[in-house]
Every structure is written in structure tokens, then in C-alpha cells.
PDB file of N, CA and C in Angstrom:
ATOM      1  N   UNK A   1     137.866 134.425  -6.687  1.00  0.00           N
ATOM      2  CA  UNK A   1     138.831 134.941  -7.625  1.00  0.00           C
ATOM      3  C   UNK A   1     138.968 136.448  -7.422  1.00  0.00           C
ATOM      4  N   UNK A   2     139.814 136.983  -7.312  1.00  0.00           N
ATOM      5  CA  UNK A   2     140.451 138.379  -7.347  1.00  0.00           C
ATOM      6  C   UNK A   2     139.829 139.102  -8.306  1.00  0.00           C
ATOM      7  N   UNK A   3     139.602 140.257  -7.977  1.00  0.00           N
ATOM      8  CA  UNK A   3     139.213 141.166  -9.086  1.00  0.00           C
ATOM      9  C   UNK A   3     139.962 142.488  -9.040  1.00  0.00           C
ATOM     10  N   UNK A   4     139.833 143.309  -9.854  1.00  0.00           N
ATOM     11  CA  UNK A   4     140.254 144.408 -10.682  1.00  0.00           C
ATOM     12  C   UNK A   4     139.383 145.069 -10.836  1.00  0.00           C
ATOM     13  N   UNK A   5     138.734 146.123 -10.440  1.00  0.00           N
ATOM     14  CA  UNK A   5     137.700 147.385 -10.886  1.00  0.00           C
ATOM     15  C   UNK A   5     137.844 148.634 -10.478  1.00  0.00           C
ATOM     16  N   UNK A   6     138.306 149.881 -11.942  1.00  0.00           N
ATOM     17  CA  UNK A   6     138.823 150.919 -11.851  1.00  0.00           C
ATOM     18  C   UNK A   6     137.996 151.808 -12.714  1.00  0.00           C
ATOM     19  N   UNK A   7     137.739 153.087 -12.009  1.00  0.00           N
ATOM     20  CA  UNK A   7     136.760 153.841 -13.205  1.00  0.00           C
ATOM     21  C   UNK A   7     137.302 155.206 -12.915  1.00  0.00           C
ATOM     22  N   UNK A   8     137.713 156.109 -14.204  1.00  0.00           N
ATOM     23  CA  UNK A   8     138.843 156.993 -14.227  1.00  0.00           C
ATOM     24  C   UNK A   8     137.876 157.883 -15.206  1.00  0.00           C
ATOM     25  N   UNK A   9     137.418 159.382 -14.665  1.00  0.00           N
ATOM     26  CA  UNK A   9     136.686 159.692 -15.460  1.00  0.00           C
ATOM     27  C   UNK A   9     137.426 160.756 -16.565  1.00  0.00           C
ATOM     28  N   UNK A  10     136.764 160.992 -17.247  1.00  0.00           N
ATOM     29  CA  UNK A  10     138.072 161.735 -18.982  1.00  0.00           C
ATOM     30  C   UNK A  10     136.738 162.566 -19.140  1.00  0.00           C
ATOM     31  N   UNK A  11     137.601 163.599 -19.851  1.00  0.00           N
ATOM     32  CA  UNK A  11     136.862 164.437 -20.823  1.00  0.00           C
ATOM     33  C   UNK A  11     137.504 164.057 -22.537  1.00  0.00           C
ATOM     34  N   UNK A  12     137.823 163.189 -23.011  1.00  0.00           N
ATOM     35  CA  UNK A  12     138.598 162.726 -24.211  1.00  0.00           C
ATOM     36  C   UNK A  12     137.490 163.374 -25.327  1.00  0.00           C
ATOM     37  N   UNK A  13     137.517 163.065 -26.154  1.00  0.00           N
ATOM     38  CA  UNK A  13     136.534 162.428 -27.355  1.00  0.00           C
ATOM     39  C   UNK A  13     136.732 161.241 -27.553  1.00  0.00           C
ATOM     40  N   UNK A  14     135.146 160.645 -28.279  1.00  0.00           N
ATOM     41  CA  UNK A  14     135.455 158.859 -28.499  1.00  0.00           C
ATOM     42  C   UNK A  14     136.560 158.623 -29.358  1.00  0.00           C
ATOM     43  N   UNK A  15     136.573 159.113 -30.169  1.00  0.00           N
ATOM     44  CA  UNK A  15     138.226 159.154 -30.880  1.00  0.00           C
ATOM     45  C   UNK A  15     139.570 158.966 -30.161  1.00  0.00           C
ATOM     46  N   UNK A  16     139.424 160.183 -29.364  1.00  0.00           N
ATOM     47  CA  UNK A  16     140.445 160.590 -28.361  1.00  0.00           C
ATOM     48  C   UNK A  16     141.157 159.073 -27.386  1.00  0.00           C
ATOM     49  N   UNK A  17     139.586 159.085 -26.624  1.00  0.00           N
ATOM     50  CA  UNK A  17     139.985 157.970 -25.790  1.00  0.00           C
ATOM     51  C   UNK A  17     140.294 156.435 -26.356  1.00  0.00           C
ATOM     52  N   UNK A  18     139.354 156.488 -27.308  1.00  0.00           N
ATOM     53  CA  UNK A  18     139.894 154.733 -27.927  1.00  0.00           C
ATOM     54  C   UNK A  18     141.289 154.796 -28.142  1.00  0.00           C
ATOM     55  N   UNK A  19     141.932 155.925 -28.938  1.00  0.00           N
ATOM     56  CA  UNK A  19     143.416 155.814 -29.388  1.00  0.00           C
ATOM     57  C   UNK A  19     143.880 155.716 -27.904  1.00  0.00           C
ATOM     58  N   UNK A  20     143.938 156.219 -27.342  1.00  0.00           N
ATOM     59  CA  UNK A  20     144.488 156.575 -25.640  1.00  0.00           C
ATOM     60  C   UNK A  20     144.662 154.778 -25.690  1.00  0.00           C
ATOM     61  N   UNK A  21     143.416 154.527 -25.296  1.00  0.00           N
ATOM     62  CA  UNK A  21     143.277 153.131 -24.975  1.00  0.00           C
ATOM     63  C   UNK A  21     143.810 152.446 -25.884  1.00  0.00           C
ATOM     64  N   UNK A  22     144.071 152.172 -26.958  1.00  0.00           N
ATOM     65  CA  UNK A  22     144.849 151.491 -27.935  1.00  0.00           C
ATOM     66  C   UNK A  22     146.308 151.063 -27.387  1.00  0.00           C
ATOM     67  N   UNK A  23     146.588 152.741 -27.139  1.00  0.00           N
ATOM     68  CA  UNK A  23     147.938 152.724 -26.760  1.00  0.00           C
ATOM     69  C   UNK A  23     148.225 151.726 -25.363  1.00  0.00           C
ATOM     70  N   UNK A  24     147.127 151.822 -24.618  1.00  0.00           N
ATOM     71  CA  UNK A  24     147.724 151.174 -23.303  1.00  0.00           C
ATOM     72  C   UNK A  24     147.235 149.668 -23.524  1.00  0.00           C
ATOM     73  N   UNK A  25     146.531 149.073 -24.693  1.00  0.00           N
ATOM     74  CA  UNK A  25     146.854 147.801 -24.685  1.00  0.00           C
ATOM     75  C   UNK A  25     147.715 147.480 -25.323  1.00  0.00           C
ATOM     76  N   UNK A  26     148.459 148.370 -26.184  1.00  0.00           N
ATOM     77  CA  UNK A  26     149.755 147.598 -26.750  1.00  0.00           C
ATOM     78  C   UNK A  26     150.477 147.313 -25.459  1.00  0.00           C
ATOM     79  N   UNK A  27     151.011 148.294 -24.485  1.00  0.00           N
ATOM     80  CA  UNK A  27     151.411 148.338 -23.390  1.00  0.00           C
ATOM     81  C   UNK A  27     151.192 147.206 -22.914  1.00  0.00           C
ATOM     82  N   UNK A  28     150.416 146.851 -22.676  1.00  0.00           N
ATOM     83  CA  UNK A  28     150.060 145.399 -21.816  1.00  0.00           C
ATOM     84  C   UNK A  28     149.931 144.305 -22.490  1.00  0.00           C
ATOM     85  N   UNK A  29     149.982 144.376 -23.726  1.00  0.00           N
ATOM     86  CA  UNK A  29     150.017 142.935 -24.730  1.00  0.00           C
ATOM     87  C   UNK A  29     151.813 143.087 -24.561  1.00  0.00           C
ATOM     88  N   UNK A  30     152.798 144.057 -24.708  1.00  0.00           N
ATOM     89  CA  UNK A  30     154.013 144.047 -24.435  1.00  0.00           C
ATOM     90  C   UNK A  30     154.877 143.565 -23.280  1.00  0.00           C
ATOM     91  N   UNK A  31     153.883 144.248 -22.097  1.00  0.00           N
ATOM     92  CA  UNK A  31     154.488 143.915 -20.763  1.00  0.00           C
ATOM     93  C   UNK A  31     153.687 142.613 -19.972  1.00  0.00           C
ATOM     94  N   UNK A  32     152.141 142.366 -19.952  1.00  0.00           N
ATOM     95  CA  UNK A  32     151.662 141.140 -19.615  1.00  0.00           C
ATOM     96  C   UNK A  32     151.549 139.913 -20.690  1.00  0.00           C
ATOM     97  N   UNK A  33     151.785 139.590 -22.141  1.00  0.00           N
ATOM     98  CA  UNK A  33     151.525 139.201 -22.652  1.00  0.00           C
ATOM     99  C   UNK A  33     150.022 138.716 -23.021  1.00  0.00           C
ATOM    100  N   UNK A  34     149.135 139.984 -22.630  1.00  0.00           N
ATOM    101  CA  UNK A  34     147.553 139.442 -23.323  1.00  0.00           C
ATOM    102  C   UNK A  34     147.199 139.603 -24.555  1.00  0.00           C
ATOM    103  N   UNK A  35     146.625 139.016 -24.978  1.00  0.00           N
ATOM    104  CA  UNK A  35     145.743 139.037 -26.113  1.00  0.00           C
ATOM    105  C   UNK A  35     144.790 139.995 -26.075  1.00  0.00           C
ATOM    106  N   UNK A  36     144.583 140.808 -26.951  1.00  0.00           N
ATOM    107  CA  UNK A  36     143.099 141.787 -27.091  1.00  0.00           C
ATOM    108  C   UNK A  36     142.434 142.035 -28.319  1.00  0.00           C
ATOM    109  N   UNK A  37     141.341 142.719 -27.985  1.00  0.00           N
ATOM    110  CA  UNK A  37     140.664 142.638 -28.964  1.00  0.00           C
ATOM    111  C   UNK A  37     139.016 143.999 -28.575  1.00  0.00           C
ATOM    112  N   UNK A  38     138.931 144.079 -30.015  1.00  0.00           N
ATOM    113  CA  UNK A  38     137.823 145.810 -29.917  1.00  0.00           C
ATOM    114  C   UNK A  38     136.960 144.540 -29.916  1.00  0.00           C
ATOM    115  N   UNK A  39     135.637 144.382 -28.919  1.00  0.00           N
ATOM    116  CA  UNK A  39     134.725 144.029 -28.842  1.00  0.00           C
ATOM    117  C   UNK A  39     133.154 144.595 -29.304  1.00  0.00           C
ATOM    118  N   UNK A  40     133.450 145.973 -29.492  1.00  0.00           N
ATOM    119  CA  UNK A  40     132.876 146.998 -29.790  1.00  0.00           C
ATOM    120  C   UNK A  40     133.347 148.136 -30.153  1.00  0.00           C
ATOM    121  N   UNK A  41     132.921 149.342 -30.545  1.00  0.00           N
ATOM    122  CA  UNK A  41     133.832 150.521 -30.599  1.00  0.00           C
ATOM    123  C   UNK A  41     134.268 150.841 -29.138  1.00  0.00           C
ATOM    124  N   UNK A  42     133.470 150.422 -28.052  1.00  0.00           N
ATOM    125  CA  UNK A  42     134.041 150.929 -26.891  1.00  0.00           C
ATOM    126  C   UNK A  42     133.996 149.976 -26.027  1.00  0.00           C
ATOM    127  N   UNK A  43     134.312 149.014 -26.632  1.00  0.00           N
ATOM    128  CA  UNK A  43     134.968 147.838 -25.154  1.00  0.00           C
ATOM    129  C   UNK A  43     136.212 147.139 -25.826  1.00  0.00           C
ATOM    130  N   UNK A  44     137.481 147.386 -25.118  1.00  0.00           N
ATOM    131  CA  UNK A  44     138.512 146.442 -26.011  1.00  0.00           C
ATOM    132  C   UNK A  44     138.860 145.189 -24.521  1.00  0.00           C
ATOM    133  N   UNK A  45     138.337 143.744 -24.902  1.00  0.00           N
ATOM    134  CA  UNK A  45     138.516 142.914 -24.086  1.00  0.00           C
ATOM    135  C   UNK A  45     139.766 142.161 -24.352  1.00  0.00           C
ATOM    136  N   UNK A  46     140.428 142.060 -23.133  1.00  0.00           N
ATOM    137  CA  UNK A  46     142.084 141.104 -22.626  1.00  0.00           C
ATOM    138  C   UNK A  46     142.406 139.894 -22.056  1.00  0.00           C
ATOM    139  N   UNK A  47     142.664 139.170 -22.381  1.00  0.00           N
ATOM    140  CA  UNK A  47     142.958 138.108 -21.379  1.00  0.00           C
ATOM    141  C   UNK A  47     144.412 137.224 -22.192  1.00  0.00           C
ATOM    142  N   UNK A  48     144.575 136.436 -21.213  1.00  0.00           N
ATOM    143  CA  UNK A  48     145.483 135.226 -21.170  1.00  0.00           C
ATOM    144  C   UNK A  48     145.307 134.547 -19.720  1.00  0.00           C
ATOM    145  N   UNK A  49     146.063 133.267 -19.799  1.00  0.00           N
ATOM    146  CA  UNK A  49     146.402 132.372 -18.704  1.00  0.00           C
ATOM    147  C   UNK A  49     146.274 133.097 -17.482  1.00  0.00           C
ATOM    148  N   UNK A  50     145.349 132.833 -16.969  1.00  0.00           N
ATOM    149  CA  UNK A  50     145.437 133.757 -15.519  1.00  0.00           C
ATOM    150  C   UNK A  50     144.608 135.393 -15.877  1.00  0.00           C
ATOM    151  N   UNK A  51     144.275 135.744 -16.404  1.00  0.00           N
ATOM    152  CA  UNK A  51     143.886 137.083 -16.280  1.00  0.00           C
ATOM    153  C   UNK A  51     142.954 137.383 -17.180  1.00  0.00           C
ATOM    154  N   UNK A  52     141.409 138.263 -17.300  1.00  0.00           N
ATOM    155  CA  UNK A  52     140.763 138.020 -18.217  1.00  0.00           C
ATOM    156  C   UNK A  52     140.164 139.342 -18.026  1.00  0.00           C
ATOM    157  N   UNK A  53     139.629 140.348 -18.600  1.00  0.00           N
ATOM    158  CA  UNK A  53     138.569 141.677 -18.776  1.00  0.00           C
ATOM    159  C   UNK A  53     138.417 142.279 -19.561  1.00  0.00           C
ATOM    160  N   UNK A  54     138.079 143.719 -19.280  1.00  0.00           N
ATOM    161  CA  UNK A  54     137.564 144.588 -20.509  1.00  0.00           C
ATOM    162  C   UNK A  54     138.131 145.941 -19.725  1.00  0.00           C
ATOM    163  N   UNK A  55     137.942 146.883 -20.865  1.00  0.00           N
ATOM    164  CA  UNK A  55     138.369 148.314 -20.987  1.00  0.00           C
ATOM    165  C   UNK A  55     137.318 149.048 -21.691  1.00  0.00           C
ATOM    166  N   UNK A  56     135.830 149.208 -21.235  1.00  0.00           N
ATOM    167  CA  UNK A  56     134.913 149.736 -21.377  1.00  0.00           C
ATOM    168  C   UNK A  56     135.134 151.216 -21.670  1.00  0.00           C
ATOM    169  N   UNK A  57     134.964 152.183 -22.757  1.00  0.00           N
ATOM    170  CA  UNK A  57     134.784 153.931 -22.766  1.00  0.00           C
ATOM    171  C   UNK A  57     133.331 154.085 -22.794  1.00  0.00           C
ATOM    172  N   UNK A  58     133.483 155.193 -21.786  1.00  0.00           N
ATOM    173  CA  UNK A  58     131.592 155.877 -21.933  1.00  0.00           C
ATOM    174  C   UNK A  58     132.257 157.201 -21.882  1.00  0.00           C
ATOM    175  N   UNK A  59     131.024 157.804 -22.033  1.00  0.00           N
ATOM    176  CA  UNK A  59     131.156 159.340 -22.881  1.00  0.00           C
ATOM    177  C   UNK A  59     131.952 160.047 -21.878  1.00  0.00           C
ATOM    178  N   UNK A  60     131.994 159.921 -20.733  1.00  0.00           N
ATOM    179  CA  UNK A  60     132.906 160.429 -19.309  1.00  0.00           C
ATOM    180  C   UNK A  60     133.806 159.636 -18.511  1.00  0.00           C
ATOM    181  N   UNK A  61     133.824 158.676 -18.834  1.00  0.00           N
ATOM    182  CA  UNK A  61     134.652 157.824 -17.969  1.00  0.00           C
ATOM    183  C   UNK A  61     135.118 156.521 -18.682  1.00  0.00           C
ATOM    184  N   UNK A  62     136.576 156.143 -18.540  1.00  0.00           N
ATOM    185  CA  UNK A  62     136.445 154.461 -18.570  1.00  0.00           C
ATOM    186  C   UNK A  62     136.304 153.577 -17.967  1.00  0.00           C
ATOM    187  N   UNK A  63     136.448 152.407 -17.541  1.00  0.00           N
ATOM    188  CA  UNK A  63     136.217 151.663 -16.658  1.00  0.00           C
ATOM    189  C   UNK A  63     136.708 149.989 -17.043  1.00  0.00           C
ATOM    190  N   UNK A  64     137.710 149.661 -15.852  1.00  0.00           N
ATOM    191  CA  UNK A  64     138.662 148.422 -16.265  1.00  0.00           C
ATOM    192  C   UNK A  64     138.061 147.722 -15.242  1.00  0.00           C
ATOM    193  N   UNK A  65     137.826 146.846 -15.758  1.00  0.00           N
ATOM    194  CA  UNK A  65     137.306 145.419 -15.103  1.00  0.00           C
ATOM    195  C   UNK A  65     138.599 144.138 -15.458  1.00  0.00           C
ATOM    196  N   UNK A  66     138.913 143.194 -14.796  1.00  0.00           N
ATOM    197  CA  UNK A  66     139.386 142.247 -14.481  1.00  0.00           C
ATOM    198  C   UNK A  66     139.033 141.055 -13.229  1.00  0.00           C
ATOM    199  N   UNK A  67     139.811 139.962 -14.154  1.00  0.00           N
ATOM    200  CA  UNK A  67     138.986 138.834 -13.029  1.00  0.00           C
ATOM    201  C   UNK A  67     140.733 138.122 -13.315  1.00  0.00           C
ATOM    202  N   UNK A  68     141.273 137.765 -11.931  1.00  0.00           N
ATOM    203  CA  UNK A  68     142.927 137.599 -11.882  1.00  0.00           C
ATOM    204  C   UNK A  68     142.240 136.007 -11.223  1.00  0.00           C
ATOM    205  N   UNK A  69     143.478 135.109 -11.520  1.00  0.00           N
ATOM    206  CA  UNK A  69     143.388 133.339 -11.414  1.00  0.00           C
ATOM    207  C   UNK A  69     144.063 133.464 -10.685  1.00  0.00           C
ATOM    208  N   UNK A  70     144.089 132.302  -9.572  1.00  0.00           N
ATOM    209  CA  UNK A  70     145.067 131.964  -8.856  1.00  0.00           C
ATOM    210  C   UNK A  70     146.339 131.987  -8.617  1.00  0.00           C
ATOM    211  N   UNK A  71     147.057 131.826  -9.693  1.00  0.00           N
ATOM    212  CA  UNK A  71     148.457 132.166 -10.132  1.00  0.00           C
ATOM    213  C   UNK A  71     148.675 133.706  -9.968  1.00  0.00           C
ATOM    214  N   UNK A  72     148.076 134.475 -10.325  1.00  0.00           N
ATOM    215  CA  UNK A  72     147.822 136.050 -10.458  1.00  0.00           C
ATOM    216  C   UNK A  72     147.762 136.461  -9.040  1.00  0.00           C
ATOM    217  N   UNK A  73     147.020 135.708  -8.229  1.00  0.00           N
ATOM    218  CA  UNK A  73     146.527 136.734  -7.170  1.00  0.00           C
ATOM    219  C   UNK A  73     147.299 137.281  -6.523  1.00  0.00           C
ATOM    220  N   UNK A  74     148.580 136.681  -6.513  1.00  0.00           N
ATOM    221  CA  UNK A  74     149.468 137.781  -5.268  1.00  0.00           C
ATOM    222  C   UNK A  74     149.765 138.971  -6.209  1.00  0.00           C
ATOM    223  N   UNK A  75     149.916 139.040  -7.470  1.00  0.00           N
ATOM    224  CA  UNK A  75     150.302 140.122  -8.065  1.00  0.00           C
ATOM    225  C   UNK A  75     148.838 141.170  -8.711  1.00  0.00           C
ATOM    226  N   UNK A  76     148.243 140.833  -7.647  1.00  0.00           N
ATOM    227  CA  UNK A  76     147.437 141.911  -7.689  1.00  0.00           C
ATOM    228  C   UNK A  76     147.817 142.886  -7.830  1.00  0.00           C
ATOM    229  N   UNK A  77     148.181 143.583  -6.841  1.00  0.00           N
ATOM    230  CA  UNK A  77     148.494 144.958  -6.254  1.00  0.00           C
ATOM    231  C   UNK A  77     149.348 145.818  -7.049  1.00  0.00           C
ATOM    232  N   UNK A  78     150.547 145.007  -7.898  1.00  0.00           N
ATOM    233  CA  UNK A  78     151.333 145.179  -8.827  1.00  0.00           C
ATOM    234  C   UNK A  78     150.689 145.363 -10.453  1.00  0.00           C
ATOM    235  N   UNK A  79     149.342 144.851 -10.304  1.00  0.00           N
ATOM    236  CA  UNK A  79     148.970 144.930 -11.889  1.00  0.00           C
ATOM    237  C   UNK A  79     148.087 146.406 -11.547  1.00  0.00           C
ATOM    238  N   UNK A  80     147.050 146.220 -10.511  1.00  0.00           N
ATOM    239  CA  UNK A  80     146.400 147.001 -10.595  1.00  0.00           C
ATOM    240  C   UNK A  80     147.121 148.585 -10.450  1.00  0.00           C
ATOM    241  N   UNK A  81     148.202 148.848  -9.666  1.00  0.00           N
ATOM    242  CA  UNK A  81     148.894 149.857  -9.674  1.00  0.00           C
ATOM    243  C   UNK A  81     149.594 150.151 -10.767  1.00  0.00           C
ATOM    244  N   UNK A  82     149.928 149.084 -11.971  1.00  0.00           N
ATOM    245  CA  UNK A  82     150.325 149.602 -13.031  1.00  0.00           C
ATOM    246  C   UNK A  82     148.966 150.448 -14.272  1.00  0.00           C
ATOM    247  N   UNK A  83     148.138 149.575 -14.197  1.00  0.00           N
ATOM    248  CA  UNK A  83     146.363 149.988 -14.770  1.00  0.00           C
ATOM    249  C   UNK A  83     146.325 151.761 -14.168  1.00  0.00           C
ATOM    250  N   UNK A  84     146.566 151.548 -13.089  1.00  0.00           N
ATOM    251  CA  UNK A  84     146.263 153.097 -12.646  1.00  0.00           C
ATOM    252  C   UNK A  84     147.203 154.041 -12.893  1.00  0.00           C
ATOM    253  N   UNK A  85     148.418 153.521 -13.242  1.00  0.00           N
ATOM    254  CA  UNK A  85     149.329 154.700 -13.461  1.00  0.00           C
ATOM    255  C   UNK A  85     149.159 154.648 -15.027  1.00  0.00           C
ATOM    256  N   UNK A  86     149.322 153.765 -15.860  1.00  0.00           N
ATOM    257  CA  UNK A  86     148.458 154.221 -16.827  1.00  0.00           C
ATOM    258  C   UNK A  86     147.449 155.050 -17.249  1.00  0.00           C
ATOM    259  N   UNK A  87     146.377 154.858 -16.530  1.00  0.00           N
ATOM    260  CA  UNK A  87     145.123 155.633 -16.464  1.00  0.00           C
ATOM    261  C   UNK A  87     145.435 157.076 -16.245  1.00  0.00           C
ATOM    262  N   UNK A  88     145.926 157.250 -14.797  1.00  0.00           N
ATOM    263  CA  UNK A  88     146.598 158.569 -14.743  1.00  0.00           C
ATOM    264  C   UNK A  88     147.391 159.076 -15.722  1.00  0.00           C
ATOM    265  N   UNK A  89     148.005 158.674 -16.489  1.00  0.00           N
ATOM    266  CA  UNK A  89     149.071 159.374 -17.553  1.00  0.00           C
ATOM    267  C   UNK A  89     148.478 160.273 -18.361  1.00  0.00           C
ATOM    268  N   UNK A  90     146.784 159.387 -18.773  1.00  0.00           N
ATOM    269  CA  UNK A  90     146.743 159.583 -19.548  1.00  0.00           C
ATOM    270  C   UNK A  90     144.955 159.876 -20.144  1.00  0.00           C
ATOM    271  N   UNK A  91     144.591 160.329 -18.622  1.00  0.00           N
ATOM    272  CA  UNK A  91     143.071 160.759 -18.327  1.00  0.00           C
ATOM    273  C   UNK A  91     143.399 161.717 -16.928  1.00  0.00           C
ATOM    274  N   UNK A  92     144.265 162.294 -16.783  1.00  0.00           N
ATOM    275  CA  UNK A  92     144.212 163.172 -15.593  1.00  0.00           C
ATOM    276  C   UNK A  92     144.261 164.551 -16.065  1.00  0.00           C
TER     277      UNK A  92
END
């Protein structure tokens, strides 16, 4: 199975970055249709049909994990380049 692993380091505050991150799972509950959810104060985990991970914050960095299904895999390249331009927007 395909994977997804991106680690984008921030100077945010935990405040800072969770909202950050908030924002980019509405984003992707909008544009991929996932489901999410705060697993912790600093892990908000995603999935649907085909696609499943987390959005881990640590005190310097975040870090996106994904695990893409069969159906998914050619659009790898397309999800993960959207994750990163995200990231960049909005931790650079």
C-alpha cells in the first residue's frame, strides 16, 4: 500500500499550529471528502474509502502520515503535492 510521509518543521505555538491545522482539514474534508477527528490535542486523524492517517504537531515540527488504497494509488503524487503546498502556505 502507498504511503504518504511529510515532516514540515514550524516555529507556531501549540495554539498557533492546531488552528493552522484545523484550517487545512476543513480543506480536505471539503476537497477529499474525509472524515476527521482531534485524537489528541496534537494528532487530528483522517480517513475515508481509500485513504487513512494522522496530522501529528510536536513542539517543532508536524508530521503527515498516510496510508493510500488501491483505488488512490495513482493519485498519489496529486494528493501528496497538494499536503505540501498546504504545509508550505502555511509553516514556511
Amino acid at each position: 500500500m502507498p504511503s504518504i510521509d511529510i515532516h514540515r518543521p514550524h516555529r507556531l505555538s501549540a495554539t498557533e499550529a492546531h488552528a493552522v491545522i484545523e484550517h487545512v482539514a476543513a480543506r480536505m474534508r471539503e476537497k477529499f471528502q474525509v472524515t476527521t477527528q482531534w485524537q489528541s490535542d496534537s494528532t487530528l486523524v483522517f480517513q475515508r474509502s481509500g485513504i487513512s492517517g494522522k496530522i501529528a504537531i510536536a513542539a517543532d515540527e508536524i508530521h503527515v502520515s498516510a496510508e493510500l488504497g488501491m483505488l488512490l494509488s495513482p493519485l498519489k503524487g496529486m494528493i501528496e503535492q497538494e499536503i505540501r503546498r498546504k504545509l508550505d502556505e502555511h509553516f514556511s
